[in-house]
Tab-separated table of C-alpha atoms in Angstrom:
chain	number	residue	atom	x	y	z
A	1341	MET	CA	-59.114	111.839	245.061
A	1342	ALA	CA	-56.281	114.163	244.385
A	1343	ASN	CA	-53.073	113.758	246.230
A	1344	SER	CA	-53.048	115.737	249.444
A	1345	GLY	CA	-49.260	115.539	249.709
A	1346	LEU	CA	-48.822	117.139	246.301
A	1347	GLN	CA	-51.104	119.972	247.393
A	1348	LEU	CA	-49.119	120.509	250.568
A	1349	LEU	CA	-45.844	120.459	248.677
A	1350	GLY	CA	-47.228	122.962	246.185
A	1351	TYR	CA	-48.517	125.167	248.961
A	1352	PHE	CA	-45.200	125.331	250.768
A	1353	LEU	CA	-43.276	125.935	247.545
A	1354	ALA	CA	-45.639	128.764	246.695
A	1355	LEU	CA	-45.383	130.147	250.222
A	1356	GLY	CA	-41.588	130.233	249.908
A	1357	GLY	CA	-41.980	131.930	246.564
A	1358	TRP	CA	-44.282	134.543	248.053
A	1359	VAL	CA	-41.811	135.353	250.827
A	1360	GLY	CA	-39.102	135.625	248.180
A	1361	ILE	CA	-41.244	137.984	246.110
A	1362	ILE	CA	-41.708	140.235	249.145
A	1363	ALA	CA	-37.972	140.144	249.841
A	1364	SER	CA	-37.009	141.015	246.296
A	1365	THR	CA	-39.561	143.838	246.224
A	1366	ALA	CA	-38.068	145.380	249.334
A	1367	LEU	CA	-34.367	144.810	248.569
A	1368	PRO	CA	-32.436	147.785	247.219
A	1369	GLN	CA	-30.034	145.707	245.116
A	1370	TRP	CA	-31.877	145.437	241.808
A	1371	LYS	CA	-28.811	146.675	239.999
A	1372	GLN	CA	-25.345	147.280	241.341
A	1373	SER	CA	-22.345	149.079	239.970
A	1374	SER	CA	-20.220	146.888	237.792
A	1375	TYR	CA	-16.536	146.315	238.224
A	1376	ALA	CA	-16.161	144.834	234.758
A	1377	GLY	CA	-13.935	147.650	233.538
A	1378	ASP	CA	-10.591	148.698	234.925
A	1379	ALA	CA	-12.187	150.580	237.816
A	1380	ILE	CA	-11.577	147.865	240.370
A	1381	ILE	CA	-10.442	150.122	243.174
A	1382	THR	CA	-13.481	152.114	244.137
A	1383	ALA	CA	-14.383	153.475	247.509
A	1384	VAL	CA	-18.094	153.419	246.848
A	1385	GLY	CA	-20.361	150.700	245.548
A	1386	LEU	CA	-23.705	151.827	244.212
A	1387	TYR	CA	-26.980	149.939	244.401
A	1388	GLU	CA	-30.341	150.830	242.998
A	1389	GLY	CA	-33.661	149.279	243.827
A	1390	LEU	CA	-37.301	149.950	243.252
A	1391	TRP	CA	-37.672	152.283	246.198
A	1392	MET	CA	-34.248	153.678	247.017
A	1393	SER	CA	-30.708	154.013	245.838
A	1394	CYS	CA	-27.830	153.160	248.139
A	1395	ALA	CA	-24.133	153.789	248.314
A	1396	SER	CA	-21.973	151.423	250.299
A	1397	GLN	CA	-18.745	152.999	251.505
A	1398	SER	CA	-15.595	150.985	251.899
A	1399	THR	CA	-15.642	151.950	255.581
A	1400	GLY	CA	-18.732	149.814	256.096
A	1401	GLN	CA	-21.339	152.527	256.101
A	1402	VAL	CA	-24.348	152.201	253.849
A	1403	GLN	CA	-26.163	155.340	252.792
A	1404	CYS	CA	-29.615	155.032	251.345
A	1405	LYS	CA	-32.003	157.545	249.927
A	1406	LEU	CA	-35.600	157.037	248.923
A	1407	TYR	CA	-36.485	158.245	245.458
A	1408	ASP	CA	-37.786	161.766	245.779
A	1409	SER	CA	-40.660	162.017	243.397
A	1410	LEU	CA	-43.061	159.326	242.339
A	1411	LEU	CA	-44.119	160.942	239.102
A	1412	ALA	CA	-40.646	161.861	237.882
A	1413	LEU	CA	-39.458	158.258	238.044
A	1414	ASP	CA	-38.637	156.213	234.965
A	1415	GLY	CA	-41.528	154.295	233.522
A	1416	HIS	CA	-39.868	150.935	233.889
A	1417	ILE	CA	-39.292	151.406	237.621
A	1418	GLN	CA	-42.900	152.445	238.095
A	1419	SER	CA	-44.225	149.489	236.175
A	1420	ALA	CA	-41.866	147.096	237.952
A	1421	ARG	CA	-43.113	148.473	241.265
A	1422	ALA	CA	-46.705	148.030	240.192
A	1423	LEU	CA	-46.110	144.482	238.979
A	1424	MET	CA	-44.289	143.478	242.152
A	1425	VAL	CA	-46.955	144.935	244.439
A	1426	VAL	CA	-49.662	143.223	242.405
A	1427	ALA	CA	-47.703	139.963	242.673
A	1428	VAL	CA	-47.489	140.293	246.456
A	1429	LEU	CA	-51.224	140.955	246.709
A	1430	LEU	CA	-52.090	138.080	244.371
A	1431	GLY	CA	-49.843	135.802	246.387
A	1432	PHE	CA	-51.605	136.809	249.593
A	1433	ALA	CA	-55.028	136.087	248.106
A	1434	GLY	CA	-53.729	132.791	246.759
A	1435	MET	CA	-52.379	131.875	250.168
A	1436	VAL	CA	-55.732	132.426	251.874
A	1437	LEU	CA	-57.724	130.711	249.111
A	1438	SER	CA	-55.542	127.646	248.920
A	1439	VAL	CA	-55.620	127.187	252.705
A	1440	VAL	CA	-59.400	127.024	252.397
A	1441	GLY	CA	-59.264	124.775	249.363
A	1442	MET	CA	-56.590	122.307	250.393
A	1443	LYS	CA	-57.620	118.815	251.390
A	1444	CYS	CA	-55.806	118.915	254.697
A	1445	THR	CA	-58.176	121.520	256.140
A	1446	ARG	CA	-61.720	120.928	257.236
A	1447	VAL	CA	-63.191	124.167	255.880
A	1448	GLY	CA	-66.010	123.480	253.433
A	1449	ASP	CA	-65.645	119.724	253.634
A	1450	SER	CA	-69.315	119.215	252.830
A	1451	ASN	CA	-68.787	120.429	249.283
A	1452	PRO	CA	-65.603	118.824	247.938
A	1453	ILE	CA	-66.143	120.061	244.392
A	1454	ALA	CA	-66.327	123.701	245.456
A	1455	LYS	CA	-63.353	123.059	247.718
A	1456	GLY	CA	-61.381	121.693	244.784
A	1457	ARG	CA	-62.288	124.715	242.717
A	1458	VAL	CA	-61.143	127.040	245.501
A	1459	ALA	CA	-57.813	125.189	245.596
A	1460	ILE	CA	-57.460	125.543	241.840
A	1461	SER	CA	-58.188	129.267	241.968
A	1462	GLY	CA	-55.590	129.639	244.731
A	1463	GLY	CA	-53.070	127.845	242.542
A	1464	ALA	CA	-53.996	130.041	239.599
A	1465	LEU	CA	-53.434	133.153	241.700
A	1466	PHE	CA	-49.982	131.856	242.670
A	1467	LEU	CA	-49.250	131.216	238.986
A	1468	LEU	CA	-50.306	134.762	238.140
A	1469	ALA	CA	-48.176	136.184	240.956
A	1470	GLY	CA	-45.185	134.247	239.640
A	1471	LEU	CA	-45.828	135.504	236.132
A	1472	CYS	CA	-46.045	139.126	237.316
A	1473	THR	CA	-42.746	138.783	239.177
A	1474	LEU	CA	-41.105	137.098	236.219
A	1475	THR	CA	-42.264	139.891	233.923
A	1476	ALA	CA	-41.058	142.671	236.221
A	1477	VAL	CA	-37.687	141.092	236.952
A	1478	SER	CA	-36.933	140.049	233.390
A	1479	TRP	CA	-37.944	143.408	232.013
A	1480	TYR	CA	-35.686	145.190	234.483
A	1481	ALA	CA	-32.868	142.775	233.655
A	1482	THR	CA	-33.304	143.407	229.932
A	1483	LEU	CA	-33.037	147.141	230.447
A	1484	VAL	CA	-29.944	146.744	232.635
A	1485	THR	CA	-28.335	144.584	229.961
A	1486	GLN	CA	-29.165	147.044	227.213
A	1487	GLU	CA	-27.694	149.876	229.215
A	1488	PHE	CA	-24.582	147.847	229.985
A	1489	PHE	CA	-23.853	147.127	226.345
A	1490	ASN	CA	-24.794	150.583	225.190
A	1491	PRO	CA	-21.521	152.105	223.942
A	1492	SER	CA	-22.528	155.590	225.044
A	1493	THR	CA	-22.632	154.555	228.734
A	1494	PRO	CA	-19.381	155.479	230.446
A	1495	VAL	CA	-17.411	152.459	231.634
A	1496	ASN	CA	-17.386	153.572	235.243
A	1497	ALA	CA	-21.117	154.152	235.391
A	1498	ARG	CA	-22.224	150.736	234.245
A	1499	PHE	CA	-24.594	148.638	236.274
A	1500	GLU	CA	-25.148	144.912	236.308
A	1501	PHE	CA	-27.625	142.485	237.860
A	1502	GLY	CA	-28.033	142.696	241.618
A	1503	PRO	CA	-28.962	139.925	244.041
A	1504	ALA	CA	-32.596	141.013	244.199
A	1505	LEU	CA	-33.045	140.051	240.547
A	1506	PHE	CA	-31.879	136.523	241.221
A	1507	VAL	CA	-34.077	136.312	244.309
A	1508	GLY	CA	-36.943	137.497	242.139
A	1509	TRP	CA	-36.302	134.853	239.473
A	1510	ALA	CA	-36.008	132.079	242.012
A	1511	SER	CA	-39.147	133.090	243.859
A	1512	ALA	CA	-41.111	133.501	240.633
A	1513	GLY	CA	-40.089	129.969	239.721
A	1514	LEU	CA	-41.097	128.656	243.140
A	1515	ALA	CA	-44.451	130.423	243.084
A	1516	MET	CA	-45.238	129.143	239.589
A	1517	LEU	CA	-44.178	125.606	240.451
A	1518	GLY	CA	-46.250	125.629	243.619
A	1519	GLY	CA	-49.216	127.111	241.809
A	1520	ALA	CA	-48.927	124.431	239.134
A	1521	PHE	CA	-48.876	121.708	241.800
A	1522	LEU	CA	-51.968	123.193	243.402
A	1523	CYS	CA	-53.668	123.401	240.012
A	1524	CYS	CA	-52.719	119.940	238.782
A	1525	THR	CA	-54.907	118.405	241.449
A	1526	CYS	CA	-57.792	119.924	239.507
A	1527	PRO	CA	-59.000	117.250	237.073
A	1528	GLU	CA	-59.528	114.650	239.758
A	1529	PRO	CA	-62.281	116.363	241.764
A	1530	GLU	CA	-64.036	117.012	238.451
A	1531	ARG	CA	-63.841	113.333	237.568
A	1532	ALA	CA	-64.999	112.401	241.059
A	1533	ASN	CA	-67.877	114.763	240.450
A	1534	SER	CA	-68.839	113.384	237.054
A	1535	SER	CA	-68.381	109.685	237.798
A	1536	PRO	CA	-71.108	109.282	240.453
A	1537	GLN	CA	-73.612	111.049	238.248
A	1538	PRO	CA	-73.896	108.310	235.602
A	1539	TYR	CA	-74.600	105.864	238.411
A	1540	ARG	CA	-77.210	107.997	240.058
A	1541	PRO	CA	-79.602	108.191	237.076
A	1542	GLY	CA	-79.730	104.362	237.064
A	1543	PRO	CA	-81.681	103.868	240.284
A	1544	SER	CA	-83.590	107.101	239.819
A	1545	THR	CA	-84.942	106.068	236.397
A	1546	ALA	CA	-85.782	102.682	237.818
A	1547	ALA	CA	-87.682	104.418	240.553
A	1548	ARG	CA	-89.319	106.708	238.059
A	1549	GLU	CA	-90.641	103.898	235.920
A	1550	PRO	CA	-93.622	102.988	238.092
A	1551	VAL	CA	-94.432	106.661	238.272
A	1552	VAL	CA	-94.377	106.798	234.499
A	1553	LYS	CA	-96.475	103.695	234.254
A	1554	LEU	CA	-99.131	104.990	236.576
A	1555	PRO	CA	-100.182	107.911	234.418
A	1556	VAL	CA	-100.272	105.550	231.465
A	1557	SER	CA	-102.607	103.224	233.309
A	1558	THR	CA	-104.730	106.131	234.450
A	1559	LYS	CA	-104.680	107.602	230.994
A	1560	GLY	CA	-105.850	104.341	229.530
A	1561	PRO	CA	-109.269	104.380	231.138
A	1562	LEU	CA	-109.545	108.083	230.510
A	1563	GLY	CA	-108.716	107.668	226.842
A	1564	VAL	CA	-111.058	104.730	226.559
B	1304	MET	CA	-66.333	127.194	271.284
B	1305	ARG	CA	-63.114	125.209	271.448
B	1306	ASP	CA	-62.522	126.029	267.791
B	1307	LEU	CA	-63.041	129.706	268.481
B	1308	VAL	CA	-60.488	129.596	271.292
B	1309	GLN	CA	-58.036	127.863	268.977
B	1310	TYR	CA	-58.503	130.400	266.205
B	1311	ALA	CA	-58.076	133.301	268.601
B	1312	ALA	CA	-54.886	131.722	269.925
B	1313	CYS	CA	-53.661	131.089	266.381
B	1314	PHE	CA	-54.295	134.714	265.443
B	1315	PHE	CA	-52.417	135.974	268.496
B	1316	ALA	CA	-49.577	133.522	267.978
B	1317	PHE	CA	-49.154	134.540	264.327
B	1318	PHE	CA	-49.015	138.244	265.045
B	1319	SER	CA	-46.852	137.997	268.123
B	1320	THR	CA	-44.347	135.778	266.315
B	1321	GLY	CA	-44.269	138.330	263.525
B	1322	PHE	CA	-43.818	141.183	265.995
B	1323	LEU	CA	-40.975	139.405	267.785
B	1324	ILE	CA	-39.112	138.689	264.546
B	1325	LEU	CA	-39.686	142.247	263.334
B	1326	ALA	CA	-38.460	143.651	266.628
B	1327	THR	CA	-35.289	141.608	266.437
B	1328	TRP	CA	-34.365	142.805	262.974
B	1329	THR	CA	-35.469	146.428	262.989
B	1330	ASP	CA	-33.189	149.189	264.123
B	1331	CYS	CA	-35.179	151.486	266.363
B	1332	TRP	CA	-34.548	150.069	269.812
B	1333	MET	CA	-33.113	153.381	270.905
B	1334	VAL	CA	-34.080	156.674	269.282
B	1335	ASN	CA	-32.771	160.098	270.135
B	1336	ALA	CA	-35.062	162.082	272.371
B	1337	ASP	CA	-36.545	165.394	271.359
B	1338	ASP	CA	-34.333	167.418	273.653
B	1339	SER	CA	-31.055	166.385	272.057
B	1340	LEU	CA	-29.109	168.690	269.840
B	1341	GLU	CA	-29.184	166.662	266.617
B	1342	VAL	CA	-31.606	167.477	263.841
B	1343	SER	CA	-31.472	164.023	262.311
B	1344	THR	CA	-33.288	160.960	263.556
B	1345	LYS	CA	-30.980	158.406	265.053
B	1346	CYS	CA	-32.026	154.820	265.585
B	1347	ARG	CA	-29.889	152.238	267.294
B	1348	GLY	CA	-30.849	148.615	266.956
B	1349	LEU	CA	-29.438	145.340	268.084
B	1350	TRP	CA	-27.299	144.898	264.974
B	1351	TRP	CA	-26.700	148.295	263.415
B	1352	GLU	CA	-27.475	151.949	263.862
B	1353	CYS	CA	-28.959	154.283	261.333
B	1354	VAL	CA	-29.088	158.045	261.038
B	1355	THR	CA	-31.741	159.643	258.860
B	1356	ASN	CA	-30.974	163.180	257.885
B	1357	ALA	CA	-33.990	165.388	258.438
B	1358	PHE	CA	-33.246	167.633	255.451
B	1359	ASP	CA	-32.327	165.470	252.483
B	1360	GLY	CA	-33.703	162.138	253.712
B	1361	ILE	CA	-30.412	160.282	253.256
B	1362	ARG	CA	-30.184	157.342	255.597
B	1363	THR	CA	-26.772	156.166	256.679
B	1364	CYS	CA	-26.453	152.835	258.399
B	1365	GLU	CA	-23.461	151.275	260.028
B	1366	ASP	CA	-23.067	147.772	261.360
B	1367	TYR	CA	-21.701	147.337	264.830
B	1368	ASP	CA	-18.230	145.896	265.159
B	1369	SER	CA	-17.625	142.200	264.787
B	1370	ILE	CA	-19.352	139.899	267.196
B	1371	TYR	CA	-16.151	139.306	269.134
B	1372	ALA	CA	-15.588	143.006	269.719
B	1373	GLU	CA	-16.400	144.643	273.007
B	1374	HIS	CA	-20.157	144.943	273.375
B	1375	SER	CA	-22.214	145.912	276.355
B	1376	LEU	CA	-23.755	143.015	278.239
B	1377	LYS	CA	-27.191	144.494	277.639
B	1378	LEU	CA	-26.788	144.294	273.872
B	1379	VAL	CA	-25.441	140.742	273.771
B	1380	LEU	CA	-28.009	139.371	276.182
B	1381	THR	CA	-30.893	141.125	274.484
B	1382	ARG	CA	-29.796	139.653	271.160
B	1383	ALA	CA	-29.635	136.173	272.639
B	1384	LEU	CA	-32.981	136.506	274.405
B	1385	MET	CA	-34.761	137.879	271.356
B	1386	ILE	CA	-33.436	135.137	269.070
B	1387	THR	CA	-34.491	132.497	271.598
B	1388	ALA	CA	-37.947	134.054	271.759
B	1389	ASP	CA	-38.191	134.136	267.946
B	1390	ILE	CA	-37.296	130.471	267.582
B	1391	LEU	CA	-39.580	129.303	270.384
B	1392	ALA	CA	-42.513	131.377	269.174
B	1393	GLY	CA	-42.041	130.101	265.634
B	1394	PHE	CA	-42.028	126.509	266.841
B	1395	GLY	CA	-45.068	127.171	269.014
B	1396	PHE	CA	-46.955	128.601	266.053
B	1397	VAL	CA	-46.116	125.651	263.796
B	1398	ILE	CA	-47.093	123.135	266.495
B	1399	LEU	CA	-50.321	125.053	267.038
B	1400	LEU	CA	-51.076	124.825	263.309
B	1401	LEU	CA	-50.749	121.039	263.506
B	1402	GLY	CA	-53.020	120.976	266.529
B	1403	LEU	CA	-55.780	123.128	265.047
B	1404	HIS	CA	-59.036	121.288	264.681
B	1405	CYS	CA	-59.594	122.404	261.091
B	1406	VAL	CA	-56.282	120.926	259.933
B	1407	LYS	CA	-56.588	117.240	259.099
B	1408	PHE	CA	-53.496	116.105	260.936
B	1409	LEU	CA	-54.281	112.954	262.982
B	1410	PRO	CA	-58.039	113.436	262.453
B	1411	ASP	CA	-58.947	110.294	264.407
B	1412	GLU	CA	-57.149	111.286	267.579
B	1413	PRO	CA	-58.870	114.325	269.087
B	1414	TYR	CA	-57.070	113.787	272.396
B	1415	ILE	CA	-53.654	113.874	270.828
B	1416	LYS	CA	-54.709	117.025	268.979
B	1417	VAL	CA	-55.764	118.675	272.221
B	1418	ARG	CA	-52.454	117.656	273.723
B	1419	ILE	CA	-50.603	119.137	270.734
B	1420	CYS	CA	-52.452	122.401	271.388
B	1421	PHE	CA	-51.407	122.236	275.015
B	1422	VAL	CA	-47.765	121.725	274.014
B	1423	ALA	CA	-48.030	124.664	271.607
B	1424	GLY	CA	-49.465	126.824	274.379
B	1425	THR	CA	-46.656	125.883	276.736
B	1426	THR	CA	-44.067	126.641	274.059
B	1427	LEU	CA	-45.643	130.031	273.456
B	1428	LEU	CA	-45.685	130.769	277.184
B	1429	ILE	CA	-42.008	129.837	277.404
B	1430	ALA	CA	-41.288	131.961	274.317
B	1431	GLY	CA	-42.931	134.991	275.858
B	1432	ALA	CA	-40.588	134.944	278.839
B	1433	PRO	CA	-37.249	135.694	277.081
B	1434	GLY	CA	-39.014	138.167	274.806
B	1435	ILE	CA	-40.447	140.229	277.628
B	1436	ILE	CA	-37.255	139.967	279.673
B	1437	GLY	CA	-35.135	141.133	276.732
B	1438	SER	CA	-37.284	144.046	275.657
B	1439	VAL	CA	-38.231	145.302	279.097
B	1440	TRP	CA	-34.654	145.033	280.268
B	1441	TYR	CA	-33.427	147.012	277.281
B	1442	ALA	CA	-36.098	149.646	277.838
B	1443	VAL	CA	-35.383	149.918	281.560
B	1444	ASP	CA	-31.670	150.175	280.886
B	1445	VAL	CA	-32.159	152.987	278.387
B	1446	TYR	CA	-34.467	154.761	280.810
B	1447	VAL	CA	-32.052	154.382	283.730
B	1448	GLU	CA	-29.185	155.672	281.614
B	1449	ARG	CA	-31.156	158.737	280.646
B	1450	THR	CA	-32.454	159.534	284.103
B	1451	SER	CA	-29.020	159.092	285.670
B	1452	LEU	CA	-27.556	161.485	283.116
B	1453	ILE	CA	-30.281	164.022	283.865
B	1454	PHE	CA	-29.889	163.440	287.603
B	1455	HIS	CA	-26.186	164.184	287.485
B	1456	ASN	CA	-26.830	167.132	285.196
B	1457	ILE	CA	-24.628	165.802	282.441
B	1458	PHE	CA	-25.604	166.789	278.927
B	1459	LEU	CA	-23.852	164.840	276.198
B	1460	GLY	CA	-25.699	166.507	273.358
B	1461	ILE	CA	-27.695	163.417	272.526
B	1462	GLN	CA	-30.080	161.536	274.727
B	1463	TYR	CA	-31.859	158.344	273.939
B	1464	LYS	CA	-35.270	156.971	274.668
B	1465	PHE	CA	-36.542	153.573	273.677
B	1466	GLY	CA	-38.148	153.356	270.269
B	1467	TRP	CA	-40.817	151.399	268.448
B	1468	SER	CA	-38.827	148.197	268.029
B	1469	CYS	CA	-38.785	147.870	271.775
B	1470	TRP	CA	-42.546	148.346	271.841
B	1471	LEU	CA	-42.914	145.708	269.124
B	1472	GLY	CA	-40.899	143.271	271.190
B	1473	MET	CA	-43.034	143.896	274.271
B	1474	ALA	CA	-46.268	143.605	272.289
B	1475	GLY	CA	-45.089	140.369	270.719
B	1476	SER	CA	-44.195	138.821	274.046
B	1477	VAL	CA	-47.487	139.859	275.610
B	1478	GLY	CA	-49.264	138.360	272.603
B	1479	CYS	CA	-47.322	135.135	273.118
B	1480	PHE	CA	-48.355	135.046	276.775
B	1481	LEU	CA	-51.965	135.671	275.803
B	1482	ALA	CA	-52.012	132.939	273.158
B	1483	GLY	CA	-50.294	130.501	275.496
B	1484	ALA	CA	-52.677	131.274	278.340
B	1485	VAL	CA	-55.714	130.884	276.094
B	1486	LEU	CA	-54.428	127.548	274.814
B	1487	THR	CA	-53.486	126.042	278.154
B	1488	CYS	CA	-56.490	127.356	280.090
B	1489	GLY	CA	-58.845	126.637	277.184
B	1490	LEU	CA	-57.684	123.042	277.305
B	1491	TYR	CA	-58.224	122.970	281.054
B	1492	LEU	CA	-61.760	124.307	280.692
B	1493	PHE	CA	-62.734	121.648	278.167
B	1494	LYS	CA	-60.883	118.797	279.799
B	1495	ASP	CA	-63.852	117.546	281.862
B	1496	VAL	CA	-65.991	117.379	278.733
B	1497	GLY	CA	-63.306	115.346	277.076
B	1498	ALA	CA	-63.115	112.856	279.948
B	1499	GLU	CA	-66.870	112.351	279.858
B	1500	ARG	CA	-66.821	111.656	276.179
B	1501	SER	CA	-64.065	109.094	276.334
B	1502	TYR	CA	-66.403	106.100	276.567
B	1503	PRO	CA	-68.657	106.826	273.559
B	1504	HIS	CA	-65.561	107.723	271.609
B	1505	SER	CA	-63.973	104.325	272.122
B	1506	THR	CA	-67.163	102.444	271.255
B	1507	ARG	CA	-68.139	104.496	268.282
B	1508	LYS	CA	-64.734	104.619	266.743
B	1509	PRO	CA	-65.136	101.550	264.500
B	1510	TYR	CA	-68.187	102.949	262.717
B	1511	SER	CA	-66.883	106.080	261.120
B	1512	ALA	CA	-63.945	107.820	262.612
B	1513	ALA	CA	-64.282	111.035	260.609
B	1514	GLY	CA	-67.999	111.386	261.245
B	1515	VAL	CA	-67.589	110.790	264.948
B	1516	SER	CA	-64.875	113.349	265.327
B	1517	MET	CA	-66.901	115.877	263.363
B	1518	ALA	CA	-69.983	115.250	265.462
B	1519	LYS	CA	-67.919	115.468	268.631
B	1520	SER	CA	-66.464	118.776	267.605
B	1521	TYR	CA	-69.797	120.317	266.752
B	1522	LEU	CA	-71.450	119.130	269.938
B	1523	ALA	CA	-68.480	119.559	272.186
B	1524	PRO	CA	-69.964	122.153	274.565
B	1525	ARG	CA	-73.387	120.502	274.722
B	1526	THR	CA	-72.857	117.173	276.406
B	1527	GLU	CA	-76.580	116.518	276.774
B	1528	THR	CA	-77.231	116.605	273.082
B	1529	ALA	CA	-74.008	114.783	272.462
B	1530	LYS	CA	-75.212	111.908	274.610
B	1531	MET	CA	-78.601	111.866	272.899
B	1532	TYR	CA	-76.870	111.853	269.579
B	1533	ALA	CA	-74.673	108.989	270.688
B	1534	VAL	CA	-77.713	106.990	271.772
B	1535	ASP	CA	-79.466	107.742	268.490
B	1536	THR	CA	-76.580	106.611	266.396
B	1537	ARG	CA	-76.187	103.421	268.403
B	1538	VAL	CA	-79.865	102.652	267.864
């Protein structure tokens, strides 16, 4: 049987990843104003996220504003939003499914093969959620990098990676690792399924033999 | 039946823990009342206060001063009480998860599992106390402040009432109480059944521990059938 500890480890890794995905979706610091130039002394630091843009004053106040219009937003923000929300939903479904499928719960114990398959599908959902997050975060990071090195961007208006991107990368990695752990318990229930079956035909054919013989013996007189 | 009680308690414990943590970290413990002069929405929390402008939607937040600065006793104590409630409720929920019948933790020891549930219930009951004290105290204090201002006919331009974070805190603590009560009283209700079953349990244990515990759980409320079943298996 597959290792129950590996499943648990995978589940908790993936759970941490899911929480991280939610955090990075909600955080406003996807990109922050860069101090790479000579503009070190600034009174305002700017952040931009998926849902709002913020300005942090040197006096300690933080002003945030939600983006006004959904349809006027840049395509990459919209798609990053969509990918992150899909990742959160996939992670939720994976969480529920893998609780049902894991060996440490009693749900569906009578059918261990189906239970194993449920665990695998939960792991696959976690993998997908991690992939979605990775896509969204890396795409956003690529665009930020391109804009940073674009010579037409003014030096004072350059943005660089914010903390939410790193949170997103880390949580995508966790979710994918956890999903892989949940999935890599998969071949063993299959083998446990297939191995008893070669044994079972043995006694059943032996039991069938007299039944086969009987018609022969009855056929004999009939034929004769 | 016992499983149902456990699931209900688990549901309550999950949501009330979530509510308590949310209440601690959201900022609307005090909101400005409708009769104040400001047009913007002002929310004061335990850690920072935020003003949302009604016209352009810009939200400005400011942290309170450092933790060593002068704070009102109400604020400091509510913070402490809410954090205590969060930690206790979280522990209670995790312990309850270990004690749930459908989780294969110590599957051969149903009595220890029931005891774990009891401990989780007690923890949740204890967690509810600081939560309800903190949130109700905050709410009462805000209310008293407002009524005393109105009573003395002083109008400062802005008046506060308690906001949704306070309600979340109260709901979370009541949920904790409910889950704890269900767990502790549920255990009490099924304790006599457990005592009666102690003898067959000890004799049948060598045969198949998992099967016995499953059978016990399914037949827990019906002792008559459980006994018949025990006799059948022994024969």
